Amino acid sequence: MSQEPIKFAYWVPNVSGGLVVSKIEQRTSWDIDYNRELARIAEKAGFEYALSQIRFTAGYGAEYQHESVAISHALLASTEKLRVIAAILPGPWHPAVLAKQISTISHLTGGRIAVNIVSGWFRSEFTAIGEPWLEHDERYRRSEEFIEVLKGIWTQDDFSYRGDFYRFHNYSLKPKPLQQPRPEIFQGGSSRAARDMASRAADWYFTNGNSVEGIKAQVDDLRAKAAANDHKVKVGVNAFIVARDTEEEARAVLAEILAKADPEAVRAFGHEVRQAGAASPEGEGNWAKSTFEDLVQYNDGFKTNLIGTPQQIAERIVALKAVGVDLILSGFLHFQEEVAYFGEKVLPLVRELEAKRAAEKSAA
Ligand SMILES: Cc1cc2nc3c(=O)[nH]c(=O)nc-3n(C[C@H](O)[C@H](O)[C@H](O)COP(=O)(O)O)c2cc1C
């Protein structure tokens, strides 16, 4: 278990419709004013990171979407400490363009920008924008080259690279980003290919929501592979958090989200993600075992079960930490109110429990 305090990130709601595919009332907006205010609330509440999403077209109700790099910069400009992670799809982005964009944003914002390399699941979206759709493991091969290239451009002068997807010849990016040695690189994906890539190349492995046991199996596999590669990788887990003063209230909110789920949108999403995961050699991937109810939160956030009272949630977060989780990536129904509530009621309990566990360990 890490000695460091567990970190918290929130999903930037830069796509419309919130984080659940449900017609329940959501006091969350994708617009920039709402998001700027949310970022300020989150940094005050103790969140270290915000994660933006990249979508070019919608498949599950997220009809409007702000672009991830531009909105990440806007949120950095509205805050002082928060670090913002921009989601990036290799394919639409060329690494030379991205390396340059991120370097400039790094200089504009005191080095607070990071990237999340996502390999893609949404075939119709790629077709819509005229991007070739690679097979599952080919997508990861391209993402790994993309990461290698980013690291090279950000840290070396006269950078040269000959890959199957990218070529560089004596390229020197100036200026380099402010961060030393470079901005952090996250990856989002949960398949074997995702873990193989993260165990060699990424700083962080971001995965969908899951039970403590499900997460432990991934962490054990990831860390064993990373050790064999002499690489260090941290782990972030998605959770849709419903914290209320009583467990009954929290459970009632979940029940209402599910009762008001939009069946057509959830099924359409399920169809797309299943074909994406089925295309991996193992027939697995993020959503391989997701039920209809799981898919109502499109990154399986209910499975992590951070639904209940502040005390119950804090205990479950510390249990995740005990199996090797370094960061909780959180989604909420009414973002602004609930991020503030989380900072006030849940986070102090997490810190208390962490201190208690550390004291028990040093006494033992
Ligand atoms: C934390 C997280 C964030 C993600 N963000 C995005 C995103 O913004 N846009 C996107 O198209 N896919 C996103 N994905 C999906 C990944 O691109 C990937 O397609 C998906 O996880 C399936 O990969 P797998 O087969 O390795 O599990 C995200 C995944 C995770 C876990």
GROMACS .gro file of C-alpha atoms in nm, residues 120-285:
model
  166
  120GLY     CA    1  -1.090   0.431  -2.867
  121TRP     CA    2  -1.399   0.209  -2.865
  122PHE     CA    3  -1.643   0.394  -3.088
  123ARG     CA    4  -1.614   0.272  -3.445
  124SER     CA    5  -1.901   0.485  -3.586
  125GLU     CA    6  -1.731   0.795  -3.450
  126PHE     CA    7  -1.410   0.717  -3.638
  127THR     CA    8  -1.611   0.643  -3.953
  128ALA     CA    9  -1.798   0.972  -3.915
  129ILE     CA   10  -1.477   1.175  -3.915
  130GLY     CA   11  -1.305   0.970  -4.184
  131GLU     CA   12  -1.046   0.809  -3.956
  132PRO     CA   13  -0.942   0.449  -4.026
  133TRP     CA   14  -1.058   0.211  -3.752
  134LEU     CA   15  -0.780  -0.022  -3.639
  135GLU     CA   16  -0.831  -0.357  -3.471
  136HIS     CA   17  -0.822  -0.363  -3.090
  137ASP     CA   18  -0.457  -0.458  -3.036
  138GLU     CA   19  -0.345  -0.246  -3.331
  139ARG     CA   20  -0.505   0.054  -3.159
  140TYR     CA   21  -0.287  -0.019  -2.857
  141ARG     CA   22   0.024  -0.064  -3.070
  142ARG     CA   23  -0.039   0.280  -3.215
  143SER     CA   24  -0.106   0.429  -2.869
  144GLU     CA   25   0.221   0.289  -2.737
  145GLU     CA   26   0.415   0.442  -3.026
  146PHE     CA   27   0.225   0.766  -2.963
  147ILE     CA   28   0.341   0.764  -2.598
  148GLU     CA   29   0.701   0.678  -2.690
  149VAL     CA   30   0.704   0.963  -2.937
  150LEU     CA   31   0.554   1.212  -2.689
  151LYS     CA   32   0.818   1.122  -2.432
  152GLY     CA   33   1.091   1.156  -2.693
  153ILE     CA   34   0.976   1.495  -2.820
  154TRP     CA   35   0.926   1.631  -2.469
  155THR     CA   36   1.264   1.524  -2.332
  156GLN     CA   37   1.514   1.509  -2.621
  157ASP     CA   38   1.661   1.736  -2.883
  158ASP     CA   39   1.718   1.604  -3.235
  159PHE     CA   40   1.457   1.338  -3.175
  160SER     CA   41   1.437   1.063  -3.438
  161TYR     CA   42   1.193   0.771  -3.446
  162ARG     CA   43   1.103   0.502  -3.698
  163GLY     CA   44   0.783   0.324  -3.603
  164ASP     CA   45   0.498   0.164  -3.796
  165PHE     CA   46   0.275   0.465  -3.729
  166TYR     CA   47   0.504   0.763  -3.671
  167ARG     CA   48   0.836   0.892  -3.805
  168PHE     CA   49   1.051   1.177  -3.676
  169HIS     CA   50   1.381   1.310  -3.806
  170ASN     CA   51   1.607   1.519  -3.583
  171TYR     CA   52   1.313   1.710  -3.439
  172SER     CA   53   1.372   1.955  -3.152
  173LEU     CA   54   1.062   2.093  -2.983
  174LYS     CA   55   1.118   2.442  -2.841
  175PRO     CA   56   1.016   2.528  -2.581
  176LYS     CA   57   0.992   2.198  -2.400
  177PRO     CA   58   0.714   2.172  -2.137
  178LEU     CA   59   0.785   2.321  -1.793
  179GLN     CA   60   0.740   1.993  -1.605
  180GLN     CA   61   1.052   1.795  -1.524
  181PRO     CA   62   1.110   1.556  -1.682
  182ARG     CA   63   0.780   1.601  -1.875
  183PRO     CA   64   0.399   1.615  -1.829
  184GLU     CA   65   0.235   1.306  -1.680
  185ILE     CA   66   0.092   1.047  -1.920
  186PHE     CA   67  -0.221   0.854  -1.820
  187GLN     CA   68  -0.383   0.577  -2.025
  188GLY     CA   69  -0.754   0.482  -2.017
  189GLY     CA   70  -0.846   0.118  -2.090
  190SER     CA   71  -0.877  -0.210  -1.901
  191SER     CA   72  -0.797  -0.495  -2.140
  192ARG     CA   73  -0.485  -0.710  -2.137
  193ALA     CA   74  -0.346  -0.491  -2.417
  194ALA     CA   75  -0.410  -0.182  -2.204
  195ARG     CA   76  -0.222  -0.334  -1.911
  196ASP     CA   77   0.066  -0.450  -2.131
  197MET     CA   78   0.102  -0.098  -2.267
  198ALA     CA   79   0.071   0.069  -1.926
  199SER     CA   80   0.328  -0.170  -1.779
  200ARG     CA   81   0.582  -0.045  -2.032
  201ALA     CA   82   0.491   0.309  -2.119
  202ALA     CA   83   0.233   0.502  -1.912
  203ASP     CA   84   0.277   0.679  -1.579
  204TRP     CA   85  -0.081   0.596  -1.483
  205TYR     CA   86  -0.327   0.314  -1.558
  206PHE     CA   87  -0.683   0.444  -1.551
  207THR     CA   88  -0.948   0.175  -1.540
  208ASN     CA   89  -1.326   0.145  -1.532
  209GLY     CA   90  -1.516   0.094  -1.208
  210ASN     CA   91  -1.499  -0.252  -1.049
  211SER     CA   92  -1.516  -0.441  -0.719
  212VAL     CA   93  -1.215  -0.442  -0.486
  213GLU     CA   94  -1.140  -0.800  -0.603
  214GLY     CA   95  -1.172  -0.705  -0.969
  215ILE     CA   96  -0.937  -0.412  -0.921
  216LYS     CA   97  -0.690  -0.621  -0.721
  217ALA     CA   98  -0.663  -0.875  -1.005
  218GLN     CA   99  -0.581  -0.594  -1.250
  219VAL     CA  100  -0.334  -0.424  -1.015
  220ASP     CA  101  -0.151  -0.750  -0.943
  221ASP     CA  102  -0.120  -0.829  -1.314
  222LEU     CA  103  -0.016  -0.474  -1.399
  223ARG     CA  104   0.245  -0.443  -1.123
  224ALA     CA  105   0.397  -0.786  -1.199
  225LYS     CA  106   0.435  -0.692  -1.565
  226ALA     CA  107   0.568  -0.346  -1.480
  227ALA     CA  108   0.827  -0.495  -1.241
  228ALA     CA  109   0.947  -0.727  -1.518
  229ASN     CA  110   0.988  -0.418  -1.739
  230ASP     CA  111   1.154  -0.218  -1.462
  231HIS     CA  112   0.876   0.039  -1.497
  232LYS     CA  113   0.664   0.214  -1.232
  233VAL     CA  114   0.296   0.275  -1.295
  234LYS     CA  115   0.025   0.417  -1.072
  235VAL     CA  116  -0.341   0.317  -1.073
  236GLY     CA  117  -0.660   0.526  -1.092
  237VAL     CA  118  -1.008   0.371  -1.065
  238ASN     CA  119  -1.338   0.516  -1.179
  239ALA     CA  120  -1.629   0.545  -0.933
  240PHE     CA  121  -1.968   0.711  -0.954
  241ILE     CA  122  -2.002   0.853  -0.605
  242VAL     CA  123  -2.337   0.898  -0.432
  243ALA     CA  124  -2.263   1.023  -0.081
  244ARG     CA  125  -2.562   1.111   0.137
  245ASP     CA  126  -2.618   1.152   0.511
  246THR     CA  127  -2.792   0.812   0.523
  247GLU     CA  128  -2.740   0.492   0.326
  248GLU     CA  129  -3.113   0.481   0.242
  249GLU     CA  130  -3.095   0.820   0.071
  250ALA     CA  131  -2.789   0.719  -0.131
  251ARG     CA  132  -2.945   0.387  -0.238
  252ALA     CA  133  -3.268   0.567  -0.333
  253VAL     CA  134  -3.071   0.797  -0.565
  254LEU     CA  135  -2.908   0.498  -0.737
  255ALA     CA  136  -3.249   0.328  -0.769
  256GLU     CA  137  -3.395   0.641  -0.930
  257ILE     CA  138  -3.102   0.674  -1.174
  258LEU     CA  139  -3.159   0.313  -1.283
  259ALA     CA  140  -3.539   0.340  -1.294
  260LYS     CA  141  -3.510   0.646  -1.521
  261ALA     CA  142  -3.235   0.500  -1.741
  262ASP     CA  143  -3.279   0.564  -2.111
  263PRO     CA  144  -3.303   0.203  -2.241
  264GLU     CA  145  -3.249   0.284  -2.607
  265ALA     CA  146  -2.936   0.494  -2.544
  266VAL     CA  147  -2.794   0.239  -2.297
  267ARG     CA  148  -2.851  -0.048  -2.544
  268ALA     CA  149  -2.693   0.146  -2.831
  269PHE     CA  150  -2.390   0.221  -2.611
  270GLY     CA  151  -2.375  -0.145  -2.499
  271HIS     CA  152  -2.375  -0.259  -2.860
  272GLU     CA  153  -2.082  -0.031  -2.956
  273VAL     CA  154  -1.865  -0.112  -2.655
  274ARG     CA  155  -1.923  -0.486  -2.681
  275GLN     CA  156  -1.802  -0.498  -3.037
  276ALA     CA  157  -1.499  -0.290  -2.930
  277GLY     CA  158  -1.412  -0.530  -2.647
  278ALA     CA  159  -1.504  -0.843  -2.845
  279ALA     CA  160  -1.242  -0.738  -3.098
  280SER     CA  161  -0.963  -0.794  -2.842
  281PRO     CA  162  -0.799  -1.138  -2.865
  282GLU     CA  163  -0.926  -1.229  -2.517
  283GLY     CA  164  -1.280  -1.110  -2.596
  284GLU     CA  165  -1.249  -0.889  -2.292
  285GLY     CA  166  -1.196  -0.519  -2.233
   0.00000   0.00000   0.00000
